[in-house]
Short mmCIF file of C-alpha atoms in Angstrom, two decimals:
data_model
loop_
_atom_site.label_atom_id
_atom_site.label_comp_id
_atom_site.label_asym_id
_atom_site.label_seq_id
_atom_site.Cartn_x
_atom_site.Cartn_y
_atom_site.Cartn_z
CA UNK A 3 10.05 -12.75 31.90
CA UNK A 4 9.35 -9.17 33.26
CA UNK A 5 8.07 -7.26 35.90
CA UNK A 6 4.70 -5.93 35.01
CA UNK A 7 4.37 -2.33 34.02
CA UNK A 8 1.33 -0.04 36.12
CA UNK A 9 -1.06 2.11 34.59
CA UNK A 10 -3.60 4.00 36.38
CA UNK A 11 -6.15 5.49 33.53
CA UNK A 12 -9.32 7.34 34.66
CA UNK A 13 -13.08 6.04 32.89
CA UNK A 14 -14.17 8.56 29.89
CA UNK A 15 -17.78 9.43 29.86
CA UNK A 16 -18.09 8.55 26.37
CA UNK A 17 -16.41 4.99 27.28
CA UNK A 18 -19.66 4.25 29.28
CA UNK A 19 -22.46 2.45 27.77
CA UNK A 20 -26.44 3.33 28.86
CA UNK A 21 -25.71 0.77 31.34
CA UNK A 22 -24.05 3.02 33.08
CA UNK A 23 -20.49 0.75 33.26
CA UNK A 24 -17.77 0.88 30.85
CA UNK A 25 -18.20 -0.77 27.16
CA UNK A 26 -16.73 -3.86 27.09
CA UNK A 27 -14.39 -2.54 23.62
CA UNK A 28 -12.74 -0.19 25.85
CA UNK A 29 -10.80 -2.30 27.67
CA UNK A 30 -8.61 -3.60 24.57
CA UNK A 31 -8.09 0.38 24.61
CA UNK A 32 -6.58 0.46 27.94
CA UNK A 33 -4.55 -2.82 27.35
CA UNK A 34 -2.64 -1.23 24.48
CA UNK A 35 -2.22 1.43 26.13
CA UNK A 36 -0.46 -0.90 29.37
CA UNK A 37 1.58 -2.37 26.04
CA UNK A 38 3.00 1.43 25.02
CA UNK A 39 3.66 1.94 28.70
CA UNK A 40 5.37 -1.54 28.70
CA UNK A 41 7.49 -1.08 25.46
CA UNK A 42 9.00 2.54 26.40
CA UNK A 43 9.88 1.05 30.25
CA UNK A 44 11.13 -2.24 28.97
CA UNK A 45 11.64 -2.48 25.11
CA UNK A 46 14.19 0.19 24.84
CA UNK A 47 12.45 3.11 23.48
CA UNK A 48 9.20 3.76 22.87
CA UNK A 49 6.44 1.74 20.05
CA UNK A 50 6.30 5.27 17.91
CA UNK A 51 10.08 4.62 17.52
CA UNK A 52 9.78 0.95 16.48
CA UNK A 53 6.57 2.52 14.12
CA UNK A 54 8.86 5.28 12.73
CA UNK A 55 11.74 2.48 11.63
CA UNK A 56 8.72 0.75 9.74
CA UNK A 57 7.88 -1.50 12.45
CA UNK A 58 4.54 -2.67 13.32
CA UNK A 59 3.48 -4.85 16.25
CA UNK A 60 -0.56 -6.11 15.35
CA UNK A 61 -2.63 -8.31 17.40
CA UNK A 62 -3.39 -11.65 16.73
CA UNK A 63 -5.06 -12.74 19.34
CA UNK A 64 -6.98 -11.18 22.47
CA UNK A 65 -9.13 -12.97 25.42
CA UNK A 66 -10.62 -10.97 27.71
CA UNK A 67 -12.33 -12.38 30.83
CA UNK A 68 -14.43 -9.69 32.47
CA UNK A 69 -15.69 -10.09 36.39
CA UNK A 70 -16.93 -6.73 37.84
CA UNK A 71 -17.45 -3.00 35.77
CA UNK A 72 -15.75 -0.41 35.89
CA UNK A 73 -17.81 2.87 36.12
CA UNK A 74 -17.45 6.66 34.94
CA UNK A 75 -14.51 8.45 36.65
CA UNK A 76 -13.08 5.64 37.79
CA UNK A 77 -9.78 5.78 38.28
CA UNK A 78 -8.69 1.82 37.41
CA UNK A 79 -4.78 0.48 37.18
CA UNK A 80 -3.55 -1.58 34.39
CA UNK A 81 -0.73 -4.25 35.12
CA UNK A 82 1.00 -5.37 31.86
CA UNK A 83 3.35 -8.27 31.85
CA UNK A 84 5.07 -10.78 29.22
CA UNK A 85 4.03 -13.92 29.57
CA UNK A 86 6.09 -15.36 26.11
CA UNK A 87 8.47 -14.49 23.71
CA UNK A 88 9.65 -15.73 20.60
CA UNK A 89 11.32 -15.18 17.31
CA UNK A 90 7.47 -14.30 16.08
CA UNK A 91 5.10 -13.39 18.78
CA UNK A 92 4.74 -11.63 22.33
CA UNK A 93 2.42 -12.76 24.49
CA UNK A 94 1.50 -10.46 27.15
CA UNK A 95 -0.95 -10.73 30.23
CA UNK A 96 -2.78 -8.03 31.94
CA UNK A 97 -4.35 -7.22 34.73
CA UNK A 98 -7.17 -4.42 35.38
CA UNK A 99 -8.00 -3.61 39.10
CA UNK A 100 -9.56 -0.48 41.24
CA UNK A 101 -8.30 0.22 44.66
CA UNK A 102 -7.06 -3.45 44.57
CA UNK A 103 -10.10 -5.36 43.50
CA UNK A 104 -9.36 -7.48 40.24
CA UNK A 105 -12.18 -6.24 37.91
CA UNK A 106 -10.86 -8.04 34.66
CA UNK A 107 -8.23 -9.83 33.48
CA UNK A 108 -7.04 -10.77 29.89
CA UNK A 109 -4.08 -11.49 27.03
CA UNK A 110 -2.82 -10.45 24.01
CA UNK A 111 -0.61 -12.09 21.25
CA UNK A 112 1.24 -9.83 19.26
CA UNK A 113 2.72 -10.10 16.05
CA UNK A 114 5.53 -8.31 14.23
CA UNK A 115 4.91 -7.01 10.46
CA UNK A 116 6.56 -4.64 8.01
CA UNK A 117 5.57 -1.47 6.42
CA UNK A 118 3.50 -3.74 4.50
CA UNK A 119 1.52 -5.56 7.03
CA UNK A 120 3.77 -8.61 6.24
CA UNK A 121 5.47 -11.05 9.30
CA UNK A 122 8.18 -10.73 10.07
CA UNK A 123 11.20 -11.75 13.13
CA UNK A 124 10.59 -9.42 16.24
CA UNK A 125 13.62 -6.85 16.67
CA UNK A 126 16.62 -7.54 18.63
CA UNK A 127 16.28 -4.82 21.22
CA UNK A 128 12.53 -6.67 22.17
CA UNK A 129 14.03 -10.29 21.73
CA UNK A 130 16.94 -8.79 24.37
CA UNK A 131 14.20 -9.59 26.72
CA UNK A 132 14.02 -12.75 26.87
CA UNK B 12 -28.67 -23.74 17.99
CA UNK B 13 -29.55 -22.06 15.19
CA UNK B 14 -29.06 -20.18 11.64
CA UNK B 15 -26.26 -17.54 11.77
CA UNK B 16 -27.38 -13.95 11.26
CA UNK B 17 -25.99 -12.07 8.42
CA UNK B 18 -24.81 -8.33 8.72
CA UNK B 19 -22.82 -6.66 6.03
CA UNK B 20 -21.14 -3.29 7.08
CA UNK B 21 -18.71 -1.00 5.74
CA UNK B 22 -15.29 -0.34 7.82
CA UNK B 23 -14.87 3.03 8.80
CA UNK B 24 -12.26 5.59 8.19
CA UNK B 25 -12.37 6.37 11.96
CA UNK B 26 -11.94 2.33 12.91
CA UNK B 27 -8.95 1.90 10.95
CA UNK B 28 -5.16 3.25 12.38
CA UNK B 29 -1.86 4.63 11.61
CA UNK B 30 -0.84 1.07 10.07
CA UNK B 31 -4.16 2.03 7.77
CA UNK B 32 -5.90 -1.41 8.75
CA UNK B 33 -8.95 -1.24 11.37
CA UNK B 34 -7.66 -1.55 14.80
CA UNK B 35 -8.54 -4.45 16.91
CA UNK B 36 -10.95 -2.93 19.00
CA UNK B 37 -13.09 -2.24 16.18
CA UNK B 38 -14.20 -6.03 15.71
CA UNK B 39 -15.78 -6.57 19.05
CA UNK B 40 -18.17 -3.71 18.07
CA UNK B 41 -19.02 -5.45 14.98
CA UNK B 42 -19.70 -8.26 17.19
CA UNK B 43 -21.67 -6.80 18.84
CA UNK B 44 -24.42 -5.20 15.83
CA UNK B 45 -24.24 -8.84 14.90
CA UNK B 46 -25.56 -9.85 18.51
CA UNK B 47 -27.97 -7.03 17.88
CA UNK B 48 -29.31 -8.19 14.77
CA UNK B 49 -28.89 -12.35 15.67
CA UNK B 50 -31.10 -10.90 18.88
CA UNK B 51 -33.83 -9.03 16.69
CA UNK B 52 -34.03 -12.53 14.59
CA UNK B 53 -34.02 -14.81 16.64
CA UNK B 54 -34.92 -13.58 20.06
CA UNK B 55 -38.44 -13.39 20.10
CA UNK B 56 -37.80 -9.07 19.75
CA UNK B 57 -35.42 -6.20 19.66
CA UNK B 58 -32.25 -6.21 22.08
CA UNK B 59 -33.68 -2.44 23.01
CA UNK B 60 -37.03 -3.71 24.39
CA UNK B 61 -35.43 -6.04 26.64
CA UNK B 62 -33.34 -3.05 28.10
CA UNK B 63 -36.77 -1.49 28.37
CA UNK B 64 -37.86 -4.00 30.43
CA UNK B 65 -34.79 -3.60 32.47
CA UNK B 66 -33.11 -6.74 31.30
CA UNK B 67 -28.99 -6.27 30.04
CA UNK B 68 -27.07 -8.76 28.58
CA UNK B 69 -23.28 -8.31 29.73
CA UNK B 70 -20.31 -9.48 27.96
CA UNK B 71 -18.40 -11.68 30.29
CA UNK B 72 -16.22 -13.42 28.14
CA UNK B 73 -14.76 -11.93 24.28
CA UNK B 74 -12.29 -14.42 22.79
CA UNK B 75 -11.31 -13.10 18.97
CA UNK B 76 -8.52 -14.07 16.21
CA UNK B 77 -7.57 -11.69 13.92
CA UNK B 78 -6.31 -13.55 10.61
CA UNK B 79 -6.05 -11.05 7.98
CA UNK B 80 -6.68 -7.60 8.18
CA UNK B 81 -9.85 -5.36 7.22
CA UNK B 82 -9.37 -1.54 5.67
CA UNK B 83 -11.43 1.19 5.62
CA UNK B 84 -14.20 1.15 2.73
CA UNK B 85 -13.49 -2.50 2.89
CA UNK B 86 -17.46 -3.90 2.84
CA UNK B 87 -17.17 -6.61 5.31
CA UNK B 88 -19.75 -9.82 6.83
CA UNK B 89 -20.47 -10.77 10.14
CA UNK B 90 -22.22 -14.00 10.53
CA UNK B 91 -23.58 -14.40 14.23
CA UNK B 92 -24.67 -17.59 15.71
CA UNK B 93 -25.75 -18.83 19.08
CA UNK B 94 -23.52 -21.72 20.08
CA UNK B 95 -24.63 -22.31 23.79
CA UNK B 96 -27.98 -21.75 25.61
CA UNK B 97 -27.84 -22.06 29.42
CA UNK B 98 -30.05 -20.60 31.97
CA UNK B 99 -27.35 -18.37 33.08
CA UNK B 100 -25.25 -17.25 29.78
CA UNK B 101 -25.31 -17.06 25.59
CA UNK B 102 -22.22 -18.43 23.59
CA UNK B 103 -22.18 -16.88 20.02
CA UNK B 104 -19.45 -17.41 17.55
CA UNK B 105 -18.22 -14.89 14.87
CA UNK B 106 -16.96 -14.92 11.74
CA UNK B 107 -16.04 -11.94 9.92
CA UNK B 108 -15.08 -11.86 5.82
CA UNK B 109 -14.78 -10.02 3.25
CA UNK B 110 -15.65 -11.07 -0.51
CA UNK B 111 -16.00 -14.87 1.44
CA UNK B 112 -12.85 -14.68 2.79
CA UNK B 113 -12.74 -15.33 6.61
CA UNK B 114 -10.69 -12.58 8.41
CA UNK B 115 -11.45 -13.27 11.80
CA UNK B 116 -13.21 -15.47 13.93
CA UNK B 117 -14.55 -14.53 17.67
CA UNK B 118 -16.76 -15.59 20.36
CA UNK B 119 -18.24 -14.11 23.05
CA UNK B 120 -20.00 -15.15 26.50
CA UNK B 121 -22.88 -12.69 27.36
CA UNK B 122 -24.77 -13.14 31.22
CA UNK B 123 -28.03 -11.46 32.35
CA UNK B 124 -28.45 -8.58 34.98
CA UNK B 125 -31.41 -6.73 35.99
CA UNK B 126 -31.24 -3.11 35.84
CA UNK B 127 -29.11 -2.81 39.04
CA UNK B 128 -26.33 -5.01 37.53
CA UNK B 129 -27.24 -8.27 39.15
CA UNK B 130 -27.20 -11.63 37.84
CA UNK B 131 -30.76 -13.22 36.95
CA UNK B 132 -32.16 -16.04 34.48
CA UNK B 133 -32.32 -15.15 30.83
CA UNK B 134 -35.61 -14.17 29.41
CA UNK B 135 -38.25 -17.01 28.51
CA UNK B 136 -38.24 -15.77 25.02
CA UNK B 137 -34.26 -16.27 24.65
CA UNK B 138 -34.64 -19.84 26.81
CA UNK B 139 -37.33 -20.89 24.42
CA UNK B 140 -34.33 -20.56 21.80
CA UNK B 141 -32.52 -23.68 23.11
CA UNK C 16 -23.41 23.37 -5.72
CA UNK C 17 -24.53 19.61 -5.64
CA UNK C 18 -27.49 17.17 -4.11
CA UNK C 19 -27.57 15.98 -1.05
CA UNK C 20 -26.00 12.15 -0.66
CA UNK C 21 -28.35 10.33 1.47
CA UNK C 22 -26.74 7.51 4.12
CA UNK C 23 -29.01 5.68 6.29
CA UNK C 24 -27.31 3.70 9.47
CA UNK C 25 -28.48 2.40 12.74
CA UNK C 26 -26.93 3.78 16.32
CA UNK C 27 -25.18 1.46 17.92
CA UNK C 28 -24.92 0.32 21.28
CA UNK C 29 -21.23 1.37 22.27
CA UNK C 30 -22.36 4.71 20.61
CA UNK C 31 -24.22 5.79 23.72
CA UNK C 32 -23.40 7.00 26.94
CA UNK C 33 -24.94 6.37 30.28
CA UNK C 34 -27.73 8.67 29.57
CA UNK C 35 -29.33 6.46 26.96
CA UNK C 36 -28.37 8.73 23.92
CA UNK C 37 -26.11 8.64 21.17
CA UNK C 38 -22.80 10.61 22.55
CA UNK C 39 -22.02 13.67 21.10
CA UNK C 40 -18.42 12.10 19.71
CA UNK C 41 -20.48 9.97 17.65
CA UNK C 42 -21.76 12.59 15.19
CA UNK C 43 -18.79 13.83 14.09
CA UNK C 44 -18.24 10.24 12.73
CA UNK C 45 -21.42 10.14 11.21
CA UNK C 46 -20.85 12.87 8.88
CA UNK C 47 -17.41 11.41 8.13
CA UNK C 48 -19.43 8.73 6.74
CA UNK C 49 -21.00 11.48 5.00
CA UNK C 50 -18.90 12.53 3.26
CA UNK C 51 -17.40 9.39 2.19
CA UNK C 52 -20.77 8.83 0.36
CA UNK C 53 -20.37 12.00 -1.03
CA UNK C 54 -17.02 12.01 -2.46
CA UNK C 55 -18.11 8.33 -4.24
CA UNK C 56 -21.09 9.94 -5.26
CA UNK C 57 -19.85 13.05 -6.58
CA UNK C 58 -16.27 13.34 -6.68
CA UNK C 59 -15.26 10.81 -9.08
CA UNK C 60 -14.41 8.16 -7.27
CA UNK C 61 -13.85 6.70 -3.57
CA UNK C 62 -12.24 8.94 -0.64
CA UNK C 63 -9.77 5.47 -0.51
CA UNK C 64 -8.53 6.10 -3.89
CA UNK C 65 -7.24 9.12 -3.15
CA UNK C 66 -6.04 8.00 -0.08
CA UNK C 67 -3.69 5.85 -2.20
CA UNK C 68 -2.71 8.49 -4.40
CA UNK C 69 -1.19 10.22 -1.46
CA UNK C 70 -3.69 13.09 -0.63
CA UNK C 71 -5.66 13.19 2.55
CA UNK C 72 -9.18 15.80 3.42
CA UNK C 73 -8.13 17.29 7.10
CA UNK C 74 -10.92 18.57 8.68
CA UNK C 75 -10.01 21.99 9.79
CA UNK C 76 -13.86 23.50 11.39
CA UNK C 77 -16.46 21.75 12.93
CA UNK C 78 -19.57 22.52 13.90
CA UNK C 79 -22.58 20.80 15.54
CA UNK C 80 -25.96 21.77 16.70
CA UNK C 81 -27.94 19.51 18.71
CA UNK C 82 -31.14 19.50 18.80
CA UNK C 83 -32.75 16.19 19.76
CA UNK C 84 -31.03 12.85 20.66
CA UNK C 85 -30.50 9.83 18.71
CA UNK C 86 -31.41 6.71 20.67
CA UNK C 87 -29.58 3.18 20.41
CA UNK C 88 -31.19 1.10 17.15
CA UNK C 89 -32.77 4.26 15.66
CA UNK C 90 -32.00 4.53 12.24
CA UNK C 91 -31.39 7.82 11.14
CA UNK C 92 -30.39 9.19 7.74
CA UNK C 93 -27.48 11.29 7.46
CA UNK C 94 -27.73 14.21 3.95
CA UNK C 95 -24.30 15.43 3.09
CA UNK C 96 -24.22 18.97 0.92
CA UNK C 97 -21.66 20.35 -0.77
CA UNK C 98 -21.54 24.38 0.00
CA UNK C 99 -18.60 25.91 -0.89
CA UNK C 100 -15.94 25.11 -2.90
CA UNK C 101 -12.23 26.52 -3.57
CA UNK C 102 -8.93 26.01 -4.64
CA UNK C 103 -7.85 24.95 -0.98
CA UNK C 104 -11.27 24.11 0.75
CA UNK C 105 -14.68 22.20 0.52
CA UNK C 106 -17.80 22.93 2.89
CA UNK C 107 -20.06 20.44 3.66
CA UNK C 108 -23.46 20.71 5.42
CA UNK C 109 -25.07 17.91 7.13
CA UNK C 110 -28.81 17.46 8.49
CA UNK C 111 -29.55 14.37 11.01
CA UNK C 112 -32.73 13.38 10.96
CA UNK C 113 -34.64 10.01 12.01
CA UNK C 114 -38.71 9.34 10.21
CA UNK C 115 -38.28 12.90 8.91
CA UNK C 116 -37.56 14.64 12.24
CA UNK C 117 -34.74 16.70 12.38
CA UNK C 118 -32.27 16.08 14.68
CA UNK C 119 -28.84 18.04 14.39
CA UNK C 120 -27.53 20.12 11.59
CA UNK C 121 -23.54 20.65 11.77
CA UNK C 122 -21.54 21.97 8.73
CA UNK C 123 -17.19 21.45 8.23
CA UNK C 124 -14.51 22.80 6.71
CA UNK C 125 -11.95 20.27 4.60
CA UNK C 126 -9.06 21.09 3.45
CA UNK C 127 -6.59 18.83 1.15
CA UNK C 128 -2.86 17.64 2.13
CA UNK C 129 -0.12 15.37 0.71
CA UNK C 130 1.74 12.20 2.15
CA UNK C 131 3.36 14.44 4.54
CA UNK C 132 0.61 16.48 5.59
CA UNK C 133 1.53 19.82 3.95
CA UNK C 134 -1.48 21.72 2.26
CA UNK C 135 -1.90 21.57 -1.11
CA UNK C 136 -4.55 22.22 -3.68
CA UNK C 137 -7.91 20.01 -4.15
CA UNK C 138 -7.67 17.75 -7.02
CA UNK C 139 -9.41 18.55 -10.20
CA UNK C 140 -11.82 15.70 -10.38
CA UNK C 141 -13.11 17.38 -7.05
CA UNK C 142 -12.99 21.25 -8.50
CA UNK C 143 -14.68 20.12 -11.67
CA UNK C 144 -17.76 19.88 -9.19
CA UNK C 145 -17.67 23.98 -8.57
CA UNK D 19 -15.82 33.78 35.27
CA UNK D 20 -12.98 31.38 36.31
CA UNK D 21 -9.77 30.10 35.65
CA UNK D 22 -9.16 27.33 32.99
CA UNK D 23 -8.74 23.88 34.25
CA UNK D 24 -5.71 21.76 33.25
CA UNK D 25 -5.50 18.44 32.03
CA UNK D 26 -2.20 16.34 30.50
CA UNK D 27 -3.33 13.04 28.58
CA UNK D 28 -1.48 11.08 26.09
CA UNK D 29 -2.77 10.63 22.67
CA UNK D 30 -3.83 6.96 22.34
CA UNK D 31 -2.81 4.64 19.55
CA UNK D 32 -6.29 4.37 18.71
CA UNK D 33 -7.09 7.71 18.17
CA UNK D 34 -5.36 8.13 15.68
CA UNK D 35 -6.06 7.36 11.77
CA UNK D 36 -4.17 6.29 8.82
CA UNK D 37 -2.68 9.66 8.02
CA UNK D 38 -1.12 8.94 11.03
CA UNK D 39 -3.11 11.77 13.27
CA UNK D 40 -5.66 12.00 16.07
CA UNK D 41 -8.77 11.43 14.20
CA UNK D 42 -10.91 14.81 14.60
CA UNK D 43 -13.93 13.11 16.59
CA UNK D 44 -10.91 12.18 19.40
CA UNK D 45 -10.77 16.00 20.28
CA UNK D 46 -14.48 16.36 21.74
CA UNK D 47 -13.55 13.37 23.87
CA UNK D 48 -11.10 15.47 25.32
CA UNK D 49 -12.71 18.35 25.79
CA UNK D 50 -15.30 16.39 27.66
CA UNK D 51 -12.39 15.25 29.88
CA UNK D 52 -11.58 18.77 30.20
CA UNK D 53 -15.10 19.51 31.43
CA UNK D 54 -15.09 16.71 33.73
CA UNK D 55 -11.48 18.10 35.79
CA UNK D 56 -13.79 21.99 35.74
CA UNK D 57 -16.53 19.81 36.73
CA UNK D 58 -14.59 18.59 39.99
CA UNK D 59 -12.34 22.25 40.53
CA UNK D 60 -15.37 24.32 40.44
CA UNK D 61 -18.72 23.19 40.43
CA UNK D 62 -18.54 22.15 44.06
CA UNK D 63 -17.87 18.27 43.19
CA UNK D 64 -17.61 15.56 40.35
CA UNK D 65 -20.07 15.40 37.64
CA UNK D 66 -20.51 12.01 38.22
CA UNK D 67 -22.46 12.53 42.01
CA UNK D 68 -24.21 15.38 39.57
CA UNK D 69 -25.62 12.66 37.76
CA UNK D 70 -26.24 10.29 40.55
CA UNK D 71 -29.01 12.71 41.72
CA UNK D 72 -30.50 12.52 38.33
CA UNK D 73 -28.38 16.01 36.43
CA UNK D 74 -27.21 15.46 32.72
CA UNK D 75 -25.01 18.30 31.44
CA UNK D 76 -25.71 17.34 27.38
CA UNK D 77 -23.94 19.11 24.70
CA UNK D 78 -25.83 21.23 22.67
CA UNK D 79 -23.53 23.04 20.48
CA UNK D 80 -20.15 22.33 19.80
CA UNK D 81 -17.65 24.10 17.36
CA UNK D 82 -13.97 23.13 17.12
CA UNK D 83 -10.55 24.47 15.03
CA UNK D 84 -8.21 22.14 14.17
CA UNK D 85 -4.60 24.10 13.30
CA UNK D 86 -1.99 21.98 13.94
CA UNK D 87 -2.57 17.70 13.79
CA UNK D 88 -1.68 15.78 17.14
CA UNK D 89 0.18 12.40 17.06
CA UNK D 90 0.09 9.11 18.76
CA UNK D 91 1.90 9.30 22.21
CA UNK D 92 1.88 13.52 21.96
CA UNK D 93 1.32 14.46 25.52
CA UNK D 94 -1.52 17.67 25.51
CA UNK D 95 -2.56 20.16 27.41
CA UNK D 96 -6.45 20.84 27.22
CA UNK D 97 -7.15 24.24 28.88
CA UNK D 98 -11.36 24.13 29.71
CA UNK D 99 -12.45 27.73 30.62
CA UNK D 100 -16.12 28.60 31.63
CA UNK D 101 -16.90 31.25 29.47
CA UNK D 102 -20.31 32.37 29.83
CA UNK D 103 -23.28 31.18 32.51
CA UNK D 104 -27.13 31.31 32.52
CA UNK D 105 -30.10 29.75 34.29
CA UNK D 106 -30.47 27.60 31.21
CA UNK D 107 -26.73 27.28 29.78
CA UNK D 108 -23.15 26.69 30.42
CA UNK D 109 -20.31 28.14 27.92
CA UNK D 110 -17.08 26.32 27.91
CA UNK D 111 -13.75 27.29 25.59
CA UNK D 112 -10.66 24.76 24.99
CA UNK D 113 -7.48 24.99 24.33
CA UNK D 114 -5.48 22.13 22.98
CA UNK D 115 -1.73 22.25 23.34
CA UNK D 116 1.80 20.85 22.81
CA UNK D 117 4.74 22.06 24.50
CA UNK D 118 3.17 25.45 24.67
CA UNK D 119 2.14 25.12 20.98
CA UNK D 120 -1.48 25.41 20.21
CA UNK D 121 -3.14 22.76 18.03
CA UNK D 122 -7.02 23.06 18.21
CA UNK D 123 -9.07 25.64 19.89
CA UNK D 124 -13.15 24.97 20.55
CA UNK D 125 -15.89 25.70 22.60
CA UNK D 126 -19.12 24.04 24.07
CA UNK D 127 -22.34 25.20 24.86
CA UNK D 128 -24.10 22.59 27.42
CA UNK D 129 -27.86 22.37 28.92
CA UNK D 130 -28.93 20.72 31.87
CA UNK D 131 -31.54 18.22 31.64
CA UNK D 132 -33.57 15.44 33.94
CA UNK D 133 -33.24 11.67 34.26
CA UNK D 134 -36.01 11.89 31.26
CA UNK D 135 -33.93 14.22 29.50
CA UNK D 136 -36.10 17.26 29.70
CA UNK D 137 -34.60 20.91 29.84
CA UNK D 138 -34.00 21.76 33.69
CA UNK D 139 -32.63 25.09 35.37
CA UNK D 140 -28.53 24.49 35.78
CA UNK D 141 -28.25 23.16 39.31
CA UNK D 142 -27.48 26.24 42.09
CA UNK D 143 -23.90 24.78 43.11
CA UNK D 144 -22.67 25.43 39.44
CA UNK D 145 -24.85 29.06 39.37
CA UNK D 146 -23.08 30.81 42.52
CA UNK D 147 -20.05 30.39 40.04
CA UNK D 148 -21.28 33.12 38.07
#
């Protein structure tokens, strides 16, 4: 239901693990960051706006299929893309590549909450999507 | 294939975000000490003498639903337990609660690699396991 | 002005970088831990419960000397001190040390906002310590 | 002995804590970054070919001033300056900035050491900066 927002992100140092590759808890890292880069280019302003109105978006769900590392200094691309919407949930889909090679790919379901961490309907301006 | 491991641990100011609950990339690390201690248990020895011996175990798969939110202070409980035993790759499965409520459930897919990255046969002592 | 609070904790894997050691980013959290400890030791009560009462510790100076490395799975004991204390400041002084060896010594410098992150003074439960 | 190095980067949602600001132990990660761009402008290539040929730069001191907080999605400016150069020792000093404001100022002091981690003379491609 969109075009899929690009990324490119270079490896930290400290998100490499004495294997020498990075940690596999980084990469939910980078895919929020592909969904901040996704919500200012397609969810009509940016999530620190949504945040600052009392809106939160938390994550209910993440699979992440990894296939080759990534290594220190890196410089990898993230491809963001929603895959569902509803009254309730985003689901978005993500791809992580260097110099065109898939290295991982994974999703996300997101959930909408209030100031008090309870549900509740997505906003209009993200539902516009759809 | 055998008992969960039990490892209590204490959230972290630094895990938890602006929405004051820990952030989802904070579980997989928990996850992980709970592979760490299911792997000093039941594995036959610690997970840092088979990295001595050149051996890593690589997360190749991470599957987790978050349920109901952890905070920081919160004392929380991971139970680890080994679901799948081939020659090739470890299933575990994850549940995380606090006060014996579940907040999360997870499970991850781990291969072997030698020291250069490459796949090989997990260790006798894990195989002997099954 | 008070005893040291003692922590013990393990180094985890994600905690260290490709050169086998405990990252230098990781420290910094350790003593956070610290002086969480600390302030539920000494300061009448949790760090959360202020939290809730609106007033947050800032960290304002930091500073770390390292002298040996921490290695994943050691554990190593973290001893928080409490060595100064004004209207608008605490110092802390932390010693790392694993089987009695020391390993860094760093020291900060808190210093106590509101809900909106304006300084303000320290609460009295925590100058009654002085 | 040579001019600072620039880097832009984006706060990340995850750096940041429930006061709503870059958690303190996000800023050495960025001065790290910072030494990694000096790394690649002028010591004569990245610091990741350093450590292919068995060089670790490890921090040995590190001393930071937080003034002003940074926020989720802030865009900042680290400056990374050499500031003083031995045999044995490299001196690096930050500065951490927003739109030409200045949040946090620090400096590093980092040895050189072997693939076993033992003290080693700075390699001569990062002496004939001095």
């Amino acid at each position: 239901v969109s075009e899929p927002t690009i990324l490119d992100l270079r490896v930290r140092y400290v998100e490499c693990d004495p294997m020498g590759v990075a940690h596999h808890s980084s990469y939910p890292v980078w895919f929020e960051m592909g969904r901040t880069e996704w919500c200012r280019t397609h969810a009509g302003g940016s999530y620190r706006a949504l945040e600052s109105e009392g809106i939160g978006l938390v994550v209910v769900d993440l699979h992440v299929k990894y296939r080759r590392p990534a290594r220190y200094d890196d410089v990898v691309r993230v491809e963001t893309k929603l895959t569902r919407l509803t009254r309730a949930r985003l689901e978005h889909a993500y791809v992580l590549s260097r110099d065109g090679v898939e290295l991982t790919v994974a999703s996300t379901v997101v959930a909408c909450v209030d100031a008090d961490g309870r549900a509740r309907a997505i906003p209009e301006s993200i539902l516009a999507l759809g």
